[in-house]
mmCIF file of C-alpha atoms in Angstrom:
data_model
loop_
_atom_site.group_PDB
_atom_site.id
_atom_site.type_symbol
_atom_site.label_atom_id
_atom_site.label_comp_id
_atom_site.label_asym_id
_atom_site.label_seq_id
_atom_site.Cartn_x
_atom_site.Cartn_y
_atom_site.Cartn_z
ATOM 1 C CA UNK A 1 19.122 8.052 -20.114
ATOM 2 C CA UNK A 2 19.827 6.306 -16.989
ATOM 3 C CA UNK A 3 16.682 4.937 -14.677
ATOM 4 C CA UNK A 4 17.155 7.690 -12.477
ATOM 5 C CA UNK A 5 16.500 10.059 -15.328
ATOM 6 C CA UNK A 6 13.737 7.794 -16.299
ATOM 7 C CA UNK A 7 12.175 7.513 -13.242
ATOM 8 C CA UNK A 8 13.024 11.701 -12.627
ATOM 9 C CA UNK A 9 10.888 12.193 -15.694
ATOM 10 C CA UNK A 10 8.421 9.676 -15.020
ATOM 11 C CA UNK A 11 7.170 10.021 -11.476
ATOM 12 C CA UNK A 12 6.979 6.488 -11.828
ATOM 13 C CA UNK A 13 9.282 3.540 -10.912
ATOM 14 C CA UNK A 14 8.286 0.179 -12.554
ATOM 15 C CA UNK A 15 8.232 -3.010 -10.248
ATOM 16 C CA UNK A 16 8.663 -6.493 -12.376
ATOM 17 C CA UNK A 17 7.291 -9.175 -10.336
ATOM 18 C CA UNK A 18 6.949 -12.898 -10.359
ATOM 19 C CA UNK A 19 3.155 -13.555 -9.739
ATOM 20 C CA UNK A 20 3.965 -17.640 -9.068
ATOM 21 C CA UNK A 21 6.989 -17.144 -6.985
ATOM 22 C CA UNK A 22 6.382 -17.400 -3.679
ATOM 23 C CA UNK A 23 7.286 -16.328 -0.872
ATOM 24 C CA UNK A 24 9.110 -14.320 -3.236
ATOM 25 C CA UNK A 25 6.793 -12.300 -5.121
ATOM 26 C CA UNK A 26 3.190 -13.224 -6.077
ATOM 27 C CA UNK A 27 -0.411 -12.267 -5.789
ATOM 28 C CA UNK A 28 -2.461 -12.349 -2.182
ATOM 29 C CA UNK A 29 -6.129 -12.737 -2.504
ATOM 30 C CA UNK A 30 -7.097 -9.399 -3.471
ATOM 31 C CA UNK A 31 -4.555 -9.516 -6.375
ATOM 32 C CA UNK A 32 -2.016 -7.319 -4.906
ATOM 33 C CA UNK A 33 1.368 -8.461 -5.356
ATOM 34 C CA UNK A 34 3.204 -9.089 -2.339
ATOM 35 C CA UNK A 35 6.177 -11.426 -0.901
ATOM 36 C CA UNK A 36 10.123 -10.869 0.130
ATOM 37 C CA UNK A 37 11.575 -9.456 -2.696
ATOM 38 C CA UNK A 38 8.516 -6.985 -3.306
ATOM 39 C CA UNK A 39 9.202 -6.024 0.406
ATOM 40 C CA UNK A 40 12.925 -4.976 -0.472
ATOM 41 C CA UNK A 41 12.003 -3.036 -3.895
ATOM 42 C CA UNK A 42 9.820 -1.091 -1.628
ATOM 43 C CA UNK A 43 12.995 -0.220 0.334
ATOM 44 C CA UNK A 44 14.453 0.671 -2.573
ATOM 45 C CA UNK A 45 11.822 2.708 -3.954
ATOM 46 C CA UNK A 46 12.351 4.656 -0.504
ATOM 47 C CA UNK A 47 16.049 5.266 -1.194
ATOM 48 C CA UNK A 48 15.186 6.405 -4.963
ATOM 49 C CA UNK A 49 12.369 8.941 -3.554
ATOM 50 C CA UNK A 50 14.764 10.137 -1.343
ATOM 51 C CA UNK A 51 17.787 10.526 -3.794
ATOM 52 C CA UNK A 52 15.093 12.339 -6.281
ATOM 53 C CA UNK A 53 13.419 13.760 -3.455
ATOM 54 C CA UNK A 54 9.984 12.700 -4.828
ATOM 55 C CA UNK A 55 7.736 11.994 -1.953
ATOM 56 C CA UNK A 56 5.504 11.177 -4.686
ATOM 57 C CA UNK A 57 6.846 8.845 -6.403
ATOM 58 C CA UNK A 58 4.088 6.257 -8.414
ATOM 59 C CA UNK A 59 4.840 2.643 -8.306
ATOM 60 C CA UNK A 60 3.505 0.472 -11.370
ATOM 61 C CA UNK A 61 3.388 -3.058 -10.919
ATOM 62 C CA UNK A 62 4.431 -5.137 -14.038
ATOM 63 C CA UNK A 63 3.822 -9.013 -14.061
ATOM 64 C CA UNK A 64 6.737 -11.028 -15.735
ATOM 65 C CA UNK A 65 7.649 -14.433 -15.924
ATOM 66 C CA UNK A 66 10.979 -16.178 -16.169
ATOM 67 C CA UNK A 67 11.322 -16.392 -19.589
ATOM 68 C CA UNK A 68 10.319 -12.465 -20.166
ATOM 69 C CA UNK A 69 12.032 -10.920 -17.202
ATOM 70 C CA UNK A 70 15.566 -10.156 -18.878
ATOM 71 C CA UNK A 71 13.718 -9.027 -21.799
ATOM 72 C CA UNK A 72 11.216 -6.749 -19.640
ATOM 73 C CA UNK A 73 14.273 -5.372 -18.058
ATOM 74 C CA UNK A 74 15.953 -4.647 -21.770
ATOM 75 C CA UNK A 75 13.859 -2.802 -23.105
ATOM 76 C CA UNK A 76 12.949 -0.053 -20.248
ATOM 77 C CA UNK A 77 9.322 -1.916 -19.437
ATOM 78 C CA UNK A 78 10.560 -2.041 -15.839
ATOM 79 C CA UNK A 79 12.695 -0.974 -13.772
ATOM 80 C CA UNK A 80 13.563 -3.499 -11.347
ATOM 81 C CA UNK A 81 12.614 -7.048 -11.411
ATOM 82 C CA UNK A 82 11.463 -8.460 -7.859
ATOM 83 C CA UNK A 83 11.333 -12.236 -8.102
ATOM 84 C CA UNK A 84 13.354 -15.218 -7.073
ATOM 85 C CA UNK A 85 16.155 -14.685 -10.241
ATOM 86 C CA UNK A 86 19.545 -16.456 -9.938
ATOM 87 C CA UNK A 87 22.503 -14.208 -10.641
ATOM 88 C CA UNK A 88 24.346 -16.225 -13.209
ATOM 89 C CA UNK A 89 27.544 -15.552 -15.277
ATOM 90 C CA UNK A 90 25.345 -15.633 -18.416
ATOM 91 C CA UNK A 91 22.626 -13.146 -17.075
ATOM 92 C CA UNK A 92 24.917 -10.769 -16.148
ATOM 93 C CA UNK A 93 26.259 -10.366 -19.582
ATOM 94 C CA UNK A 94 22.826 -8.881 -20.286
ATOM 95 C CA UNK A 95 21.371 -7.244 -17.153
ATOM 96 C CA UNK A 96 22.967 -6.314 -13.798
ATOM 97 C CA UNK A 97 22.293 -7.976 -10.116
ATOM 98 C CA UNK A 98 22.347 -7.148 -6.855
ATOM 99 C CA UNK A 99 24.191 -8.064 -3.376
ATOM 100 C CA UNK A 100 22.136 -11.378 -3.480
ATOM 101 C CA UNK A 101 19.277 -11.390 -0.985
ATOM 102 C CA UNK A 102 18.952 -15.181 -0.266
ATOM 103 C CA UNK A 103 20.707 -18.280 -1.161
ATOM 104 C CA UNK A 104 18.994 -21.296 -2.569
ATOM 105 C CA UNK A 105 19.886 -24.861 -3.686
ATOM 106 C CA UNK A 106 18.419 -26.703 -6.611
ATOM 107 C CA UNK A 107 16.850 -30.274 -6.453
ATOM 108 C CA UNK A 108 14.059 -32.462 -7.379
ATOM 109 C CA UNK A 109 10.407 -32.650 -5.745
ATOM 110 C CA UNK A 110 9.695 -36.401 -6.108
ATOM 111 C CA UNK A 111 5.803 -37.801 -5.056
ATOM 112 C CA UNK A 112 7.069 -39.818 -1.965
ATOM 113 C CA UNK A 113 6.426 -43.209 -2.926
ATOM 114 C CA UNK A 114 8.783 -42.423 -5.855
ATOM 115 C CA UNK A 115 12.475 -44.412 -6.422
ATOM 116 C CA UNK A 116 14.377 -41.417 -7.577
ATOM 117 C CA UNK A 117 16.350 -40.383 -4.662
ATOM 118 C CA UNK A 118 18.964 -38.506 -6.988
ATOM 119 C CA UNK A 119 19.782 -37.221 -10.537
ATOM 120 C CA UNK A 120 21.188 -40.015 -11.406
ATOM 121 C CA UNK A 121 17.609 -42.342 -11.087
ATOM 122 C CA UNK A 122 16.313 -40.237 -13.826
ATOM 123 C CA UNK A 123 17.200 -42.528 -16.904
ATOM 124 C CA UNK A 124 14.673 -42.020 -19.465
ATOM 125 C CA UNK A 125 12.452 -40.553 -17.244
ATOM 126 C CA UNK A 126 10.089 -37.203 -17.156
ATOM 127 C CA UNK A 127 10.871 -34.036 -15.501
ATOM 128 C CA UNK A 128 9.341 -30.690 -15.583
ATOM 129 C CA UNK A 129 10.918 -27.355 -14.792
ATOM 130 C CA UNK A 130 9.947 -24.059 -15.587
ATOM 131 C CA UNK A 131 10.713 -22.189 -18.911
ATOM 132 C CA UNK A 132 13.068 -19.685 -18.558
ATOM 133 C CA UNK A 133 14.426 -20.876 -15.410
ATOM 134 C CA UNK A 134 18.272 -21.249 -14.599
ATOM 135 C CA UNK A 135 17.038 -24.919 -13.728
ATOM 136 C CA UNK A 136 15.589 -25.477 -17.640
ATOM 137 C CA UNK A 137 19.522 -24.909 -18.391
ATOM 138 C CA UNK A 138 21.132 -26.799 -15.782
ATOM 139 C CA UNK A 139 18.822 -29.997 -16.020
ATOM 140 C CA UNK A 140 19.763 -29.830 -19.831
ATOM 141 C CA UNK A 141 23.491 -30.164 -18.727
ATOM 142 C CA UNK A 142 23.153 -32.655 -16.514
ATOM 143 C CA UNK A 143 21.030 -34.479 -18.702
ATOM 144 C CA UNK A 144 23.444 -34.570 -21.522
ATOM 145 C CA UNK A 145 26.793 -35.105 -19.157
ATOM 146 C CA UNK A 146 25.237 -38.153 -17.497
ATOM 147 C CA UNK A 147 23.445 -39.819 -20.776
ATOM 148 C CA UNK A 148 19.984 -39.581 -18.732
ATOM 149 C CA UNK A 149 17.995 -39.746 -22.193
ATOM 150 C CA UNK A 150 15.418 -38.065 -19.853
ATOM 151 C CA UNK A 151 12.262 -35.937 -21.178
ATOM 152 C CA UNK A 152 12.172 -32.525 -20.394
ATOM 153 C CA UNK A 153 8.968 -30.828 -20.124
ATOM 154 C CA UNK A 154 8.126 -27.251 -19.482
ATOM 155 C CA UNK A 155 5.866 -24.876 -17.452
ATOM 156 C CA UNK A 156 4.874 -21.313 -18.556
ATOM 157 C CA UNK A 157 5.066 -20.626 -14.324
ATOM 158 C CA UNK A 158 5.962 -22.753 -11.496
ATOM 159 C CA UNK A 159 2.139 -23.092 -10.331
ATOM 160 C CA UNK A 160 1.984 -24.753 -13.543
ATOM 161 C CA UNK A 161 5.046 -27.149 -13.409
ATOM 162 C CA UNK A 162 3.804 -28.560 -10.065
ATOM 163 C CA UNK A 163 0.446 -29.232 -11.597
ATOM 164 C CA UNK A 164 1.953 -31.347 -14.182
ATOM 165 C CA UNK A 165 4.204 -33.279 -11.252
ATOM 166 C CA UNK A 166 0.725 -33.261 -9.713
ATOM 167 C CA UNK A 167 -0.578 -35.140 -13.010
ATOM 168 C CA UNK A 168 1.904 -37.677 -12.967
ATOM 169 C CA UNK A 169 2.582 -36.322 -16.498
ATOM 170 C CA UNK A 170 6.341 -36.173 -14.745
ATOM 171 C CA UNK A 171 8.388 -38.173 -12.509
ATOM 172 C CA UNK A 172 10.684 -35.093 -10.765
ATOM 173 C CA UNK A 173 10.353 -31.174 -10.246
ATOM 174 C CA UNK A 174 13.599 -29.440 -10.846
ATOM 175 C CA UNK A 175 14.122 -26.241 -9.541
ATOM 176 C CA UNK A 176 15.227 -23.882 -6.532
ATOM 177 C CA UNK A 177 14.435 -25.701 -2.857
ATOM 178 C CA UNK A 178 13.008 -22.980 -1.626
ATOM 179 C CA UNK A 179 10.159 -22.216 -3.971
ATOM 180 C CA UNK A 180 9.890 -25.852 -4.392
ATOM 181 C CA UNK A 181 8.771 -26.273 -0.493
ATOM 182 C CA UNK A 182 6.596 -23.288 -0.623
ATOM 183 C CA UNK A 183 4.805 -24.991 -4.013
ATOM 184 C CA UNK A 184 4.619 -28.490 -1.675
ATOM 185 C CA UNK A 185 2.980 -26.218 1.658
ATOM 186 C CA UNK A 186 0.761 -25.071 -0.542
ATOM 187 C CA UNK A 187 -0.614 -27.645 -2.868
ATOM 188 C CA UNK A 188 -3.443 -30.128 -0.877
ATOM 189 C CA UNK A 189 -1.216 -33.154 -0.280
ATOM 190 C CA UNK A 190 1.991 -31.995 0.817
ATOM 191 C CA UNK A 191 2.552 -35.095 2.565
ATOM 192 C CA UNK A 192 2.802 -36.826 -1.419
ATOM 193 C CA UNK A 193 5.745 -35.079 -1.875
ATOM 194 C CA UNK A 194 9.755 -35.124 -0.805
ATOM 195 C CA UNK A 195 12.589 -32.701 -1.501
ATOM 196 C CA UNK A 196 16.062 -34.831 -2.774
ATOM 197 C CA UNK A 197 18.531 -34.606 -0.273
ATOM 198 C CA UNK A 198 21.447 -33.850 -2.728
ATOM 199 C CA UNK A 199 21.392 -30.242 -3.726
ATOM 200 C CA UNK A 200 22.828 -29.964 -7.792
ATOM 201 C CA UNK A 201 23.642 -26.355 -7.064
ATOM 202 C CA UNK A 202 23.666 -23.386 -5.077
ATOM 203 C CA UNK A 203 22.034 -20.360 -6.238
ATOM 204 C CA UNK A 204 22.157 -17.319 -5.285
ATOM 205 C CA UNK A 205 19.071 -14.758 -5.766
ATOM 206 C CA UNK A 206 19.191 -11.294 -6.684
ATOM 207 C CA UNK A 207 16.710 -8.424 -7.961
ATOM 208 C CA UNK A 208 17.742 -7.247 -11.356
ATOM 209 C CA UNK A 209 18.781 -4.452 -12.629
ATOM 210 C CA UNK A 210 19.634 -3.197 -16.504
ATOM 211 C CA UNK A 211 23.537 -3.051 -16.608
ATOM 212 C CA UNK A 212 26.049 0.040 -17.504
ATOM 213 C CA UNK A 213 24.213 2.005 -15.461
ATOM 214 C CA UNK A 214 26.664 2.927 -12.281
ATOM 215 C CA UNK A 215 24.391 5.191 -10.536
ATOM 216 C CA UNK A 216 21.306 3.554 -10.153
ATOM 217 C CA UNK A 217 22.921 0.557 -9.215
ATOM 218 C CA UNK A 218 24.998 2.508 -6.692
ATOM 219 C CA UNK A 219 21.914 3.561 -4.585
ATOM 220 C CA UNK A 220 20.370 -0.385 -4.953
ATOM 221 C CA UNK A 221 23.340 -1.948 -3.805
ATOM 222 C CA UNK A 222 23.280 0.630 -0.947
ATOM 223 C CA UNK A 223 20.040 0.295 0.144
ATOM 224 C CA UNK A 224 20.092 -3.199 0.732
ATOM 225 C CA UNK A 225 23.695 -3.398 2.141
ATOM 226 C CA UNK A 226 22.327 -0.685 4.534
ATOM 227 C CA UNK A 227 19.059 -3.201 5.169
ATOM 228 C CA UNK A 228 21.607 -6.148 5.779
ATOM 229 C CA UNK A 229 24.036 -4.600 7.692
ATOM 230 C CA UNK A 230 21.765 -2.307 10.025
ATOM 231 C CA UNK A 231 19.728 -5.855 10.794
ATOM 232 C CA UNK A 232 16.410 -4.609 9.216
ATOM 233 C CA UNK A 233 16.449 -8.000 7.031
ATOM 234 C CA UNK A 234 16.065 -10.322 10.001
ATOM 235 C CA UNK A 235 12.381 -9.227 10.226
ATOM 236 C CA UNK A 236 11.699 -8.986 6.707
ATOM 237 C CA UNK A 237 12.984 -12.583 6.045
ATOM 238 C CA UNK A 238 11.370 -13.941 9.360
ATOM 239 C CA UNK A 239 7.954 -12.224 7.902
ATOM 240 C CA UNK A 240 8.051 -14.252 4.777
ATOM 241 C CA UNK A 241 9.905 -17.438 5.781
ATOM 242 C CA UNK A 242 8.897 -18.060 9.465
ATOM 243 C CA UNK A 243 5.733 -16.953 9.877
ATOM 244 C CA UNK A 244 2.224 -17.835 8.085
ATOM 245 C CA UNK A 245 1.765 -16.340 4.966
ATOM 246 C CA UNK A 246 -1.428 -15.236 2.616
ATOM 247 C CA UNK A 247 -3.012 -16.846 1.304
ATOM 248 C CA UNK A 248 -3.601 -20.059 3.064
ATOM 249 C CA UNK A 249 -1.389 -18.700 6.436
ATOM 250 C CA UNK A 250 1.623 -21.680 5.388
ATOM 251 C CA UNK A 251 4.564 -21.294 7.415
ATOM 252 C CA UNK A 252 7.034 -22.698 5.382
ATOM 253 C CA UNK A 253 9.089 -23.039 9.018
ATOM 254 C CA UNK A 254 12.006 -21.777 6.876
ATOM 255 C CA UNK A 255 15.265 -20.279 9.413
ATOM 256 C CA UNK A 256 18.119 -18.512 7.653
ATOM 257 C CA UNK A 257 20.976 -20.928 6.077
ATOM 258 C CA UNK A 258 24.150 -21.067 7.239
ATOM 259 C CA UNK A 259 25.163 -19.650 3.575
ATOM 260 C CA UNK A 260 22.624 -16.858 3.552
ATOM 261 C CA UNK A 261 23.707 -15.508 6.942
ATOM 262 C CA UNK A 262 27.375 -15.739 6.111
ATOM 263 C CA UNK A 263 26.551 -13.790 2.748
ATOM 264 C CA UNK A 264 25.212 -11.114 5.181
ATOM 265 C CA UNK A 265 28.204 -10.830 7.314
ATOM 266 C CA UNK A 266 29.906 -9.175 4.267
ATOM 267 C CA UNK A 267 27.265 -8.393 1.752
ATOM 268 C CA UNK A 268 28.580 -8.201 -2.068
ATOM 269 C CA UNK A 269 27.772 -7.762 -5.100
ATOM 270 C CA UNK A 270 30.685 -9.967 -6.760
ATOM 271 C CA UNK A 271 30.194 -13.458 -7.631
ATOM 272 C CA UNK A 272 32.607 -15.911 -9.354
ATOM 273 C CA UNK A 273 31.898 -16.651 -13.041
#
């Protein structure tokens, strides 16, 4: 059946969210999830209750991480996963994405008195990542194509890589810019630590979807092009990016990129492989 059917017979779309993601998607104090990507499923959920014309219409919140998200998605648990996912060539063979909804960079978060400026002062070194993340993949291929010989140690979340960087049980924090500052604003010493300059990649981030299923992903992709294009996502991404946040009021002082507003000139769905 297709997640419209699902959700028909239901009452009930599922939300997959990142509880260590944010501004993305994680918990406030009262353990409600919350952050941008949460803000446009709810948008979506609006254009689904409308299509169904369920007023009614239950929202379950499922907590996922990056190594279970794909899987979550797979096997009906939810129904859209609301994180901070990179649409990659190999994750779309299993799942679908969306018109990406922000574009980040990968690099390392280094303590400041630290000598690695780049990848390439990582010989036979220590760096941490989080399992499951596009990063865990593309440190491994750097690692190997440069002959780093460097460790590679893992998180089960990202709260829990940084406390290892924390530690000094690793020398560099691989992983998307963004959610590495708001990890840094947030942590007691943010001073202690520096963002690379370099970035390794560009990513851009998308809420899942499963795949071969036209229709849902129809009125998803509509919703947010109609978010993008009507300007509604200026205040959403000032709200989370610009402005102080639960639950410590941060501000990670974040404007739009160049790349991300670009993307939103002509908002698409198709990336290259």
């Amino acid at each position: 059946q297709s997640t419209l059917e699902k959700i028909g017979k239901s009452n009930t779309i599922v939300l997959g969210f990142r509880d260590a993601a944010a501004p993305f998607a994680y918990l406030d104090d009262n353990k409600r999830p919350i952050g941008y990507s949460l803000d446009l499923c709810l948008k979506i959920v609006d254009a689904v209750k409308k299509e169904l014309k369920r007023n009614d219409l239950s929202i379950k919140y499922v907590p996922v991480t990056a190594a279970t998200r794909i899987t979550a998605l797979t096997s009906n648990e939810i129904d859209l996963e609301c994180g901070s996912t990179t649409s990659t060539a190999e994750r779309r063979k299993q799942v679908s994405s969306t018109i990406p909804t922000f574009v980040a960079s990968v690099r390392l978060l280094v303590p400041a008195k630290s000598s690695v400026k780049s990848i390439y002062d990582l010989m036979n070194k220590t760096v941490v990542t989080t399992k499951g993340s596009s990063s865990e993949a593309l440190f491994n291929e750097l690692n190997k194509n440069h002959t780093l010989r460097a460790k590679l140690v893992l998180g089960k979340d990202h709260n829990e890589s940084f406390s290892i960087l924390e530690s000094g049980k690793a020398d560099a924090f691989i992983l998307d810019d963004v959610l590495l500052a708001s990890l840094r604003a947030a942590s007691q010493n943010p001073d202690q630590y520096v963002l690379t300059r370099d970035p390794l990649t560009i990513e851009p981030l998308s809420i899942m979807l499963r795949k071969d299923d036209p229709s849902f992903k129809k009125l998803v992709d509509g919703e947010l092009h109609r978010i993008i294009t009507q300007g509604e996502i200026n205040a959403i991404y000032r709200k989370w990016f610009e402005s102080p946040i639960p639950p410590k009021q941060t501000n990670l002082k974040l404007p739009m990129s160049y790349l991300l507003r670009d993307s939103f000139k002509a908002p698409t769905d198709w990336l290259p492989q």
